mmCIF file of C-alpha atoms in Angstrom:
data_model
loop_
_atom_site.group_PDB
_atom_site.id
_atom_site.type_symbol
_atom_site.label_atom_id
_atom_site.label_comp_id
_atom_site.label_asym_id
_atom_site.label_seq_id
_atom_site.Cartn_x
_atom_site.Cartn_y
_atom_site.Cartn_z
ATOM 1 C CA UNK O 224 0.000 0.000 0.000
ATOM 2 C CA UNK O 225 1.385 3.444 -1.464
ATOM 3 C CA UNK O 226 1.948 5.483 1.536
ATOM 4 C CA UNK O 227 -1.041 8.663 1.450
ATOM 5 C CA UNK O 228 1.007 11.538 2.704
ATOM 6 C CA UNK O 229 2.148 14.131 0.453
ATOM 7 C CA UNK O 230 5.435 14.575 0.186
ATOM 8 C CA UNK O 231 6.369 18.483 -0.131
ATOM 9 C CA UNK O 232 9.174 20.850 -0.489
ATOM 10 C CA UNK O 233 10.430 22.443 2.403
ATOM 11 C CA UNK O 234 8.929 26.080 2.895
ATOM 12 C CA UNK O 235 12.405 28.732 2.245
ATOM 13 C CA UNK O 236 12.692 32.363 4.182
ATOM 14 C CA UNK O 237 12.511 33.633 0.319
ATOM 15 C CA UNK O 238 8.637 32.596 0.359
ATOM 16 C CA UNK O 239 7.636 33.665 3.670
ATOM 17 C CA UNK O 240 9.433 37.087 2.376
ATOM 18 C CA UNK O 241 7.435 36.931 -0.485
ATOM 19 C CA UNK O 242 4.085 36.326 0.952
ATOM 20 C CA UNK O 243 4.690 39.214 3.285
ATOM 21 C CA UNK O 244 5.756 41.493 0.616
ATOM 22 C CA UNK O 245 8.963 41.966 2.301
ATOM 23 C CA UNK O 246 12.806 40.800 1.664
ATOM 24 C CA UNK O 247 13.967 37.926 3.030
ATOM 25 C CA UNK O 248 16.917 39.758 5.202
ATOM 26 C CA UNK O 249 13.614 41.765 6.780
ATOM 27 C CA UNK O 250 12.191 38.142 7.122
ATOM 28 C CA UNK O 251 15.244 37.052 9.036
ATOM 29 C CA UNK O 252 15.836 40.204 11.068
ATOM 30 C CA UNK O 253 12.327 39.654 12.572
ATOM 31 C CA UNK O 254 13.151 36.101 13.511
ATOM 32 C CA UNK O 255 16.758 36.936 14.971
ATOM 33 C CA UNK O 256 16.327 40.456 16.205
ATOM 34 C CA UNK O 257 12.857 41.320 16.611
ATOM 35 C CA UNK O 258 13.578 44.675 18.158
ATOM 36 C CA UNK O 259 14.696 45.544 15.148
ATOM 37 C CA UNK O 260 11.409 45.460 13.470
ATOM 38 C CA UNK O 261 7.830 47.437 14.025
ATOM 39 C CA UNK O 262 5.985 45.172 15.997
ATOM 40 C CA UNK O 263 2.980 45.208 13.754
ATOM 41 C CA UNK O 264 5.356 44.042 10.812
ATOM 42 C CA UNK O 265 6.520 41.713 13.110
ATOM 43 C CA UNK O 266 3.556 39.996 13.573
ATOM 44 C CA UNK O 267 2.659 39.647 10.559
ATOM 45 C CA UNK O 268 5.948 37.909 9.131
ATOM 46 C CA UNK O 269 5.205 35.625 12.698
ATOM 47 C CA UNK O 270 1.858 34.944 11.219
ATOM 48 C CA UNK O 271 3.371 34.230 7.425
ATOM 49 C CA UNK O 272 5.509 31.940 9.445
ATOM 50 C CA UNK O 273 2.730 29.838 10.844
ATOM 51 C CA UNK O 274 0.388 29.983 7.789
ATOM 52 C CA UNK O 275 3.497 28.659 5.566
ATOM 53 C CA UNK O 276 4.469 25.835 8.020
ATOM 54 C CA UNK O 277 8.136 27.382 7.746
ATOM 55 C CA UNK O 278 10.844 26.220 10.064
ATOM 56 C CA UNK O 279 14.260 28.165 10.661
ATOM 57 C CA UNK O 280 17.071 25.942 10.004
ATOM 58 C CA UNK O 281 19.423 26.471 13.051
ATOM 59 C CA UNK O 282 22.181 24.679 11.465
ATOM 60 C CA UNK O 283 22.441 26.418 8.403
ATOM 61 C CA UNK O 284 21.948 29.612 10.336
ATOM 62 C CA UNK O 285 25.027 29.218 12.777
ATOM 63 C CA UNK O 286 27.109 28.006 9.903
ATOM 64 C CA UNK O 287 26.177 31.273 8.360
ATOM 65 C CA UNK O 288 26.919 33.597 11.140
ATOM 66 C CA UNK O 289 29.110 34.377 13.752
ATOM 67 C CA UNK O 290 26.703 32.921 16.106
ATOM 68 C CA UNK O 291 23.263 30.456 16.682
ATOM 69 C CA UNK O 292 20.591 32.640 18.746
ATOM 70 C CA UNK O 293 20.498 29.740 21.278
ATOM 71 C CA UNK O 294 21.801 30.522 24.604
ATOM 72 C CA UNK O 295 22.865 27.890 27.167
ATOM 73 C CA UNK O 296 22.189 27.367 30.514
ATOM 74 C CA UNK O 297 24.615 25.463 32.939
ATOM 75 C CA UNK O 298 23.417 24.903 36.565
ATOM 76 C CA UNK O 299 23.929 22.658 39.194
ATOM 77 C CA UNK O 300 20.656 23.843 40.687
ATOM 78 C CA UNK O 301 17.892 22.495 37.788
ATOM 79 C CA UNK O 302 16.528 20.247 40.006
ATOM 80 C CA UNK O 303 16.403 22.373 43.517
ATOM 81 C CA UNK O 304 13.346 24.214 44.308
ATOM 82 C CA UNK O 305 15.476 27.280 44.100
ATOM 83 C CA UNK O 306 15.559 27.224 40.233
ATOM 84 C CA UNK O 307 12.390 27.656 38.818
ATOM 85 C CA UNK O 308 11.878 31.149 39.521
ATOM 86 C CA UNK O 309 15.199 31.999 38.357
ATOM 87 C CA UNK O 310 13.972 30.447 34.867
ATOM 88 C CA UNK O 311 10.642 32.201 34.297
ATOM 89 C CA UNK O 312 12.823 35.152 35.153
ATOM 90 C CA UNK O 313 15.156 33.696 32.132
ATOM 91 C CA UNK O 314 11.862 32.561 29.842
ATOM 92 C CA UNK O 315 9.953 35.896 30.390
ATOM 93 C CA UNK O 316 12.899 37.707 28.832
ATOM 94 C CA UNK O 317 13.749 35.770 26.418
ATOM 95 C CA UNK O 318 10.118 35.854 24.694
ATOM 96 C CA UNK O 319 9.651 37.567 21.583
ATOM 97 C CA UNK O 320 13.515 37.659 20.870
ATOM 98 C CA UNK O 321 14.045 34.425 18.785
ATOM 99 C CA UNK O 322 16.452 33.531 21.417
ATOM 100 C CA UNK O 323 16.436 29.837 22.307
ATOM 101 C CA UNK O 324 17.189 28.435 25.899
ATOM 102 C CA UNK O 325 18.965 25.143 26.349
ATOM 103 C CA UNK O 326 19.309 23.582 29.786
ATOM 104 C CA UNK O 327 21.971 21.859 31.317
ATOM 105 C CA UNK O 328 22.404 20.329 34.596
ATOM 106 C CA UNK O 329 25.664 19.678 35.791
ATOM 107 C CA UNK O 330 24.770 17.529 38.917
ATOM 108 C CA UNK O 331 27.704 19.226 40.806
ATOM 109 C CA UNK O 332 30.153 16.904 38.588
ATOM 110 C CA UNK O 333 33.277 18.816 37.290
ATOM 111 C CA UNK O 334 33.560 15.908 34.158
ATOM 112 C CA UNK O 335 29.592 16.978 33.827
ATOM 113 C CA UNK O 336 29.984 20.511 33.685
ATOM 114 C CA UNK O 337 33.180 20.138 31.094
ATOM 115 C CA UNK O 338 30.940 17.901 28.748
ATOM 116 C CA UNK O 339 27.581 19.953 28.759
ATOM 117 C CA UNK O 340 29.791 23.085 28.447
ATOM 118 C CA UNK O 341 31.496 22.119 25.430
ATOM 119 C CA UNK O 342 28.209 20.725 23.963
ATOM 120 C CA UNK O 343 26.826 24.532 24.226
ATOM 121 C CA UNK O 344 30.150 25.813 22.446
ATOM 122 C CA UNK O 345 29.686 22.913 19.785
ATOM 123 C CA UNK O 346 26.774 24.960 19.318
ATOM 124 C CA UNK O 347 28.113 28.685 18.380
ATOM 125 C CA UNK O 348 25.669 30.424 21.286
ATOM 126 C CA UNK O 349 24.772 33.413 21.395
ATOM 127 C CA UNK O 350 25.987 33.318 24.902
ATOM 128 C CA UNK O 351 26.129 31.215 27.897
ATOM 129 C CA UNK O 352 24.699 31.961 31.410
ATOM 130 C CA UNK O 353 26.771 29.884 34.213
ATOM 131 C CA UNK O 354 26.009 29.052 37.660
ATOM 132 C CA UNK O 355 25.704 27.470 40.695
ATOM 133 C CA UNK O 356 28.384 25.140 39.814
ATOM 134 C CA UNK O 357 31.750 24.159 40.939
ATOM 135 C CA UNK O 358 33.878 25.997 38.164
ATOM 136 C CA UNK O 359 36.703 23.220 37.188
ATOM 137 C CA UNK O 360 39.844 25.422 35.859
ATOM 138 C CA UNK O 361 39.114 23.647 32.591
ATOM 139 C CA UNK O 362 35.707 25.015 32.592
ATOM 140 C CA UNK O 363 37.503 28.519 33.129
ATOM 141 C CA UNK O 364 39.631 28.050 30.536
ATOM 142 C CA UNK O 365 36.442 26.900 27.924
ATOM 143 C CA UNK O 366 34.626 30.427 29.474
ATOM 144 C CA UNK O 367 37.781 32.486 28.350
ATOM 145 C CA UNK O 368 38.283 31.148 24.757
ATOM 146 C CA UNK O 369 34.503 31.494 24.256
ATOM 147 C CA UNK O 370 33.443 34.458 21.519
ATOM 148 C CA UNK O 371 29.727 34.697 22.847
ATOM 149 C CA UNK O 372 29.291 36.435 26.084
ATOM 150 C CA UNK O 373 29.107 34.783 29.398
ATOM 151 C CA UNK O 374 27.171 35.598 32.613
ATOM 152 C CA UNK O 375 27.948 33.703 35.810
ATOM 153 C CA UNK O 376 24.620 33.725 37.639
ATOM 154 C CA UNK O 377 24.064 33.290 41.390
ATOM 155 C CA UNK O 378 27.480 34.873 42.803
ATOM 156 C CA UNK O 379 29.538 37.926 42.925
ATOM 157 C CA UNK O 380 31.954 37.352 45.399
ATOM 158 C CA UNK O 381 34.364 35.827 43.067
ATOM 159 C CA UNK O 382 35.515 37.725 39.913
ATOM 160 C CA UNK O 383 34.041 36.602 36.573
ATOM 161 C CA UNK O 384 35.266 35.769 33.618
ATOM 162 C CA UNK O 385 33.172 38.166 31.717
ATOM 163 C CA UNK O 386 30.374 38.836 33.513
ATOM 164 C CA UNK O 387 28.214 38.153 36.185
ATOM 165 C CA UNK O 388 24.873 38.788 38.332
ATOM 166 C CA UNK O 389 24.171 38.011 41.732
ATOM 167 C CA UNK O 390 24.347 38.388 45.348
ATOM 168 C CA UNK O 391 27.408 38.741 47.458
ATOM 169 C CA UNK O 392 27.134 35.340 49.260
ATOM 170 C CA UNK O 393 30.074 35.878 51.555
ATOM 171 C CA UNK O 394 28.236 39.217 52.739
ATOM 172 C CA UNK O 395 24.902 37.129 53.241
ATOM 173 C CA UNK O 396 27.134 34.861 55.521
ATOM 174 C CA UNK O 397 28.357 37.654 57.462
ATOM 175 C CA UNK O 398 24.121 39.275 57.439
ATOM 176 C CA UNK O 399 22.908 35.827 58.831
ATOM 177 C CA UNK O 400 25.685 35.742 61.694
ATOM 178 C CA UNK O 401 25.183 39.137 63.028
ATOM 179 C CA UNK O 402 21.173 38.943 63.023
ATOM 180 C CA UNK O 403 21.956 35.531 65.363
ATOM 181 C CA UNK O 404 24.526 37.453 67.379
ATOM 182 C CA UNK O 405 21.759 40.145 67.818
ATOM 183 C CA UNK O 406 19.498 37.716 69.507
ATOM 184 C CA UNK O 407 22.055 36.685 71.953
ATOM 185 C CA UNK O 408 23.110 33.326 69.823
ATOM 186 C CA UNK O 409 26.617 32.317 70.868
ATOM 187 C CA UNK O 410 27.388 28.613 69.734
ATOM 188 C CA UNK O 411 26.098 28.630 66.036
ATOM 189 C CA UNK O 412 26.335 25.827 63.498
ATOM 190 C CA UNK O 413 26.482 25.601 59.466
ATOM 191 C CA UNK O 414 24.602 22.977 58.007
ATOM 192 C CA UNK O 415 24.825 22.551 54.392
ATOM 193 C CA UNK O 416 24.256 19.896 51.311
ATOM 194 C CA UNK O 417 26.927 20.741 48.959
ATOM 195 C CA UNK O 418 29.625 23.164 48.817
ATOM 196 C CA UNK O 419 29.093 24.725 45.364
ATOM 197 C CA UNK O 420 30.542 28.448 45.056
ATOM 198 C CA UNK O 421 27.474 30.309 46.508
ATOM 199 C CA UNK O 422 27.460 28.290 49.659
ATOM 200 C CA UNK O 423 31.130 28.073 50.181
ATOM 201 C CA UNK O 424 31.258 32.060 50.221
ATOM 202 C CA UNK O 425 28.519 31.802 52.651
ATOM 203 C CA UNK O 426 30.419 29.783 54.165
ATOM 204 C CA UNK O 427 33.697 32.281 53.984
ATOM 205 C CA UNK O 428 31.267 35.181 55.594
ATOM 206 C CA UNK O 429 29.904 32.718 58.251
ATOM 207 C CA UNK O 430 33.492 31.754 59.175
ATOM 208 C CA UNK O 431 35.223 35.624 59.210
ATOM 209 C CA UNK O 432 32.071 36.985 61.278
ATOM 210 C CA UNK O 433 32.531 34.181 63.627
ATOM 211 C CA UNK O 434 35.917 34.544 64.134
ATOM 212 C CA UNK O 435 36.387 38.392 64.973
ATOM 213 C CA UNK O 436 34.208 37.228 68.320
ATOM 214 C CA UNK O 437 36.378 34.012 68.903
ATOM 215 C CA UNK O 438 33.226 31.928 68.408
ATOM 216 C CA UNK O 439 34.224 30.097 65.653
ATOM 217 C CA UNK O 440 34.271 26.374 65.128
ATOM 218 C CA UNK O 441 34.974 24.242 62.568
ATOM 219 C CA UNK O 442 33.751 21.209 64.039
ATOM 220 C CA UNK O 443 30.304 22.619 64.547
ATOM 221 C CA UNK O 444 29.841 22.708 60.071
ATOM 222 C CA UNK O 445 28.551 19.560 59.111
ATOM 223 C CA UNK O 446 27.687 18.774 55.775
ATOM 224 C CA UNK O 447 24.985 16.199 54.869
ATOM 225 C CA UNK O 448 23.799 14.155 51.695
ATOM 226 C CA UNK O 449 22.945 16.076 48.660
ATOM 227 C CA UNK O 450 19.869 14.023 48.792
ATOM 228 C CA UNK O 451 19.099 13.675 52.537
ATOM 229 C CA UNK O 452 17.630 17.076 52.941
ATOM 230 C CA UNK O 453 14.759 16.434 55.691
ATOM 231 C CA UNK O 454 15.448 13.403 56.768
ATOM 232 C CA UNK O 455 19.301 14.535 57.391
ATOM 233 C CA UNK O 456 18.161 17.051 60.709
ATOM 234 C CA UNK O 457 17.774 14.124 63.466
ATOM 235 C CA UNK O 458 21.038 12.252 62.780
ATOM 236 C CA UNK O 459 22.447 15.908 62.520
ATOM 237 C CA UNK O 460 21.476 16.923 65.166
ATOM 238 C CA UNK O 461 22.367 14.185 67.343
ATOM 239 C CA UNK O 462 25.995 15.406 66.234
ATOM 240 C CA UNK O 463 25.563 18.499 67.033
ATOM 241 C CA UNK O 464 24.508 17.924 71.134
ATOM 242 C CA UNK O 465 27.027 15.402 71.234
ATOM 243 C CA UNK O 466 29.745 18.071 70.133
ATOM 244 C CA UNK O 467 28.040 21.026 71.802
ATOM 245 C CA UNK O 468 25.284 20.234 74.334
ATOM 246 C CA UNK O 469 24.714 24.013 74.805
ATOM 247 C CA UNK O 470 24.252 24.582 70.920
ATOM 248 C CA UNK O 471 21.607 27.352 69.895
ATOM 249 C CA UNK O 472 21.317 28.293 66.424
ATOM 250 C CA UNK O 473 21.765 27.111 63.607
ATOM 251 C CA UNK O 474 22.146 28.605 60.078
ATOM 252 C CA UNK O 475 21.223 26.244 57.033
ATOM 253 C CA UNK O 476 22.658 26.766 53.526
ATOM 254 C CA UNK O 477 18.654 26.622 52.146
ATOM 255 C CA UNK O 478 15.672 26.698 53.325
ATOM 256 C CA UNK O 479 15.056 23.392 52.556
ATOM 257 C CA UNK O 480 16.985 21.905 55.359
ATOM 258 C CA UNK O 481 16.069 24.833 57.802
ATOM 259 C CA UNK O 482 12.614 23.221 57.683
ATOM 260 C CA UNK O 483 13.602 19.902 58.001
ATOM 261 C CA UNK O 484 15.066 21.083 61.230
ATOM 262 C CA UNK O 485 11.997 23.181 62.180
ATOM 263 C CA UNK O 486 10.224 19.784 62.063
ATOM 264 C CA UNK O 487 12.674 17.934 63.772
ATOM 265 C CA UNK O 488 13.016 20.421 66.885
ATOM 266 C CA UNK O 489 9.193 20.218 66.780
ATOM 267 C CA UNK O 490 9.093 16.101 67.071
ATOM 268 C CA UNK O 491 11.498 16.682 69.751
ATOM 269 C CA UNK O 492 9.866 19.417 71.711
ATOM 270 C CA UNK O 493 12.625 21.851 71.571
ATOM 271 C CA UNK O 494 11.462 25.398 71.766
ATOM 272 C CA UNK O 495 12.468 27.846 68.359
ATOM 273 C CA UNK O 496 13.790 30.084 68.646
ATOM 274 C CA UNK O 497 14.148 30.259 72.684
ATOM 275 C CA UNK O 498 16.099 27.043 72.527
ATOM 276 C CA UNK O 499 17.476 26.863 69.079
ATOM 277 C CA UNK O 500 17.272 29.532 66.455
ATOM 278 C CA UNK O 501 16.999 28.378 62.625
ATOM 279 C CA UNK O 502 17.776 30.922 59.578
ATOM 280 C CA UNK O 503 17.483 29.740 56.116
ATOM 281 C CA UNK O 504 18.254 31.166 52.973
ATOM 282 C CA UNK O 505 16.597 32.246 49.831
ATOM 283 C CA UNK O 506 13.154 32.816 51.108
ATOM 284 C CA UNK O 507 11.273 30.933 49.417
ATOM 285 C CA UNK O 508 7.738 31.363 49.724
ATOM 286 C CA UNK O 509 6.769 29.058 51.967
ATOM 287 C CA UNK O 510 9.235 30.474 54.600
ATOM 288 C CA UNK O 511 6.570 32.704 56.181
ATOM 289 C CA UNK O 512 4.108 30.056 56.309
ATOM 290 C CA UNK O 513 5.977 27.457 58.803
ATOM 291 C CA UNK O 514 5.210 27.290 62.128
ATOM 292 C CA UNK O 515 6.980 29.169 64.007
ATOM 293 C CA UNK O 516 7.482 31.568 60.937
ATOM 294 C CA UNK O 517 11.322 30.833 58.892
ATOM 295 C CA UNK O 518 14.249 33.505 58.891
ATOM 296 C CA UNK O 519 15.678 33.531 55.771
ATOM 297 C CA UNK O 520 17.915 35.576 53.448
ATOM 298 C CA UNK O 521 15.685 36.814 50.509
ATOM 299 C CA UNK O 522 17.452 36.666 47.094
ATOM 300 C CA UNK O 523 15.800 38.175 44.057
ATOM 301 C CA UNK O 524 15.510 34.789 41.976
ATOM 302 C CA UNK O 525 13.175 35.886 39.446
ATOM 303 C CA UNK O 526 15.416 39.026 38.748
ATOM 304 C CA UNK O 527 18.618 37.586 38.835
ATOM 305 C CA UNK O 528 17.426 35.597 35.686
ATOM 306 C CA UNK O 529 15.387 38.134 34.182
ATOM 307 C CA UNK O 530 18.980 40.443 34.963
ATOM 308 C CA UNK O 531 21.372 37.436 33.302
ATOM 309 C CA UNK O 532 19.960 37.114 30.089
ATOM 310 C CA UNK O 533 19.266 40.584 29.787
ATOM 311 C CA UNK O 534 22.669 41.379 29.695
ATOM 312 C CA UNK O 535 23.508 38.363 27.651
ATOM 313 C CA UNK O 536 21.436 40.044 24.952
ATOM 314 C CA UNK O 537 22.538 44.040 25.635
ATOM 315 C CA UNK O 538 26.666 42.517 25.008
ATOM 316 C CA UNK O 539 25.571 40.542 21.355
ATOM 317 C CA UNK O 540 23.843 44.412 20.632
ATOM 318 C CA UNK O 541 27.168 45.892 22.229
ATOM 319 C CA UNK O 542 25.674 47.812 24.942
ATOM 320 C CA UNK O 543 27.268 46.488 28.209
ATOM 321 C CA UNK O 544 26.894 48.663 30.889
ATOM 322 C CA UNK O 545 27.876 46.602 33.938
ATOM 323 C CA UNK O 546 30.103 44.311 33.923
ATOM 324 C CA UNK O 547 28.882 42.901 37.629
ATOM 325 C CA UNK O 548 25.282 43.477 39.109
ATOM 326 C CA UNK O 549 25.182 43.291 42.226
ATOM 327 C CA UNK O 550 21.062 42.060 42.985
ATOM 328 C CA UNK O 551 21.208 42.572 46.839
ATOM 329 C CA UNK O 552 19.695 40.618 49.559
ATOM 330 C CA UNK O 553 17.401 41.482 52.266
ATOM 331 C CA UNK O 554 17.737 39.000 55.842
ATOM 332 C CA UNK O 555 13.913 38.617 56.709
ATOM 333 C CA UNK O 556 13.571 38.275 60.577
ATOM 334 C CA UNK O 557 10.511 36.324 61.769
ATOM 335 C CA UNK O 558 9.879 34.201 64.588
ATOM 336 C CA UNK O 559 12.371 31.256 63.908
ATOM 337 C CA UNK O 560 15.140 33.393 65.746
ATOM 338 C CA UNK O 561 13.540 36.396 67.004
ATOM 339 C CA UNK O 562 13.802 35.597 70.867
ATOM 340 C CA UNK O 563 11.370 36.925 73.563
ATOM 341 C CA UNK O 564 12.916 40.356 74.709
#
């Protein structure tokens, strides 16, 4: 039996141009770099497109020019309820430019990160936005022969290869310590999953603040499963009293595992914040809804990615500005560590 579908020639930019009336460059220009074109032409070449079935090549189009208009995404933190918001951020800025987003995640693997990097290069990008990761000095040496423009996302503490937009971790560290040391907290503990580059420079501003009071100690930072995340706050604590009976705060790398130890302490019947205190970090929404209410360290997410690709797409136009944003952070006090009197 003759198979029934019609076979047909693949719709060309020249036709779409020529149903709209216009030239195919105009065509292409409204695809690529649809700033550059009034948006009521605009949408009609994007309704041309649709009527005539026509579909860019990509290929063709990166052989062509200098670059693809796909821009890749390399995080550690695709899976982590922390991400999401930094990708509509990405996704709400990114519509109506023809600009493609490809996601990696890098699982916190250096041979991972290497691989899905030079996949995106493989690619000719139109840039690449970077974070949350462990930066392998191979990786820095990919980020430096790159000819698209790069954005490390999540962290400006460290200086970037190009670019980058952020929070100053380190100075979060040192914000969460002094709120505790406010409320009287003296023997304070670190509790994180993984020690990627934005928690290890909390970690630096933890450690510094600490130490200018002599109350520093290393053996009260534990680090637990990358996986464990609720379930890790019994057997952590546990290790904790039996290192410090008198222990009384504790700051937590996310606020993922400062509610698992909300809900341990409440299992247990000891009193937050008079007993323990608990600050988190990122704030994410359902911080203010625990009971007793989470401290946290807001961080814009939904800005920061908005912010990143943003200035991806001002340095392929030319028109960088800032070289390192600084988002800022805000520490939200609530009833987690805000002691009676």
């Amino acid at each position: 039996m003759k198979n029934s579908r019609k076979t047909s020639s693949k719709i060309t930019l020249t036709e779409v141009a020529q149903k709209v009336g216009v030239s195919p460059i105009t065509v292409s220009r409204a695809l690529n770099k649809p700033e550059k074109v009034s948006p009521h032409l605009r949408e009609t070449i994007l309704k041309a497109v649709e009527e005539t079935g026509y579909v860019p090549d990509f290929a063709a189009r990166a052989l062509a020019s200098r670059h693809s208009n796909l821009v890749g995404v390399l995080t550690s933190l695709l899976g982590s309820s922390v991400f999401p918001p930094v990708m509509r951020g990405l996704e709400d800025r990114a519509h109506g430019t023809g600009i493609r987003l490809q996601y990696a995640n890098t699982r916190y693997d250096p041979k991972e990160e290497i691989y899905q990097l030079k996949q995106f290069c493989g690619q000719n990008p139109t840039g690449i936005l970077i974070g949350g990761v462990q930066l392998d000095p191979v990786v820095l040496d990919i980020l430096r022969q790159t000819t698209c423009p790069v954005v490390q996302f999540i962290d400006i503490s460290l200086p970037p290869v190009d670019m980058a937009v952020g929070i100053n971790n380190a100075a979060a560290g040192v914000a969460a310590v002094e709120h505790l040391r406010q409320q009287g907290y003296r023997r304070i503990a670190f509790i994180a999953s993984r020690l990627d580059i934005p928690v290890r420079m909390r970690l630096s501003g933890f450690q510094t603040r600490l130490e200018e009071e002599g109350l520093y100690r290393e053996d009260l930072v534990v680090m637990i499963g990358a996986e464990s995340g609720v379930a890790a706050a019994g057997p952590v604590l546990d290790q904790l009293y039996a290192i410090e009976p008198e222990l009384d705060a504790i700051f937590c790398a996310t606020d993922e595992i400062a509610t698992g130890f909300l809900f341990e302490c409440q299992r247990r019947g000891i009193a937050v914040p008079d007993r323990l205190g608990i600050c988190g970090f990122t704030d994410l929404e359902f911080a203010a809804y625990t009971v007793p209410s989470l401290t946290s360290i807001r961080t814009p997410l939904y800005a920061l990615g908005y912010k990143g690709l943003d200035m991806v797409l001002r340095a392929r136009e030319g028109r960088v500005s800032e070289k390192v944003v600084d988002m800022g952070f805000e520490l939200v006090a609530r009833d987690s560590t805000r002691r009676k009197g």
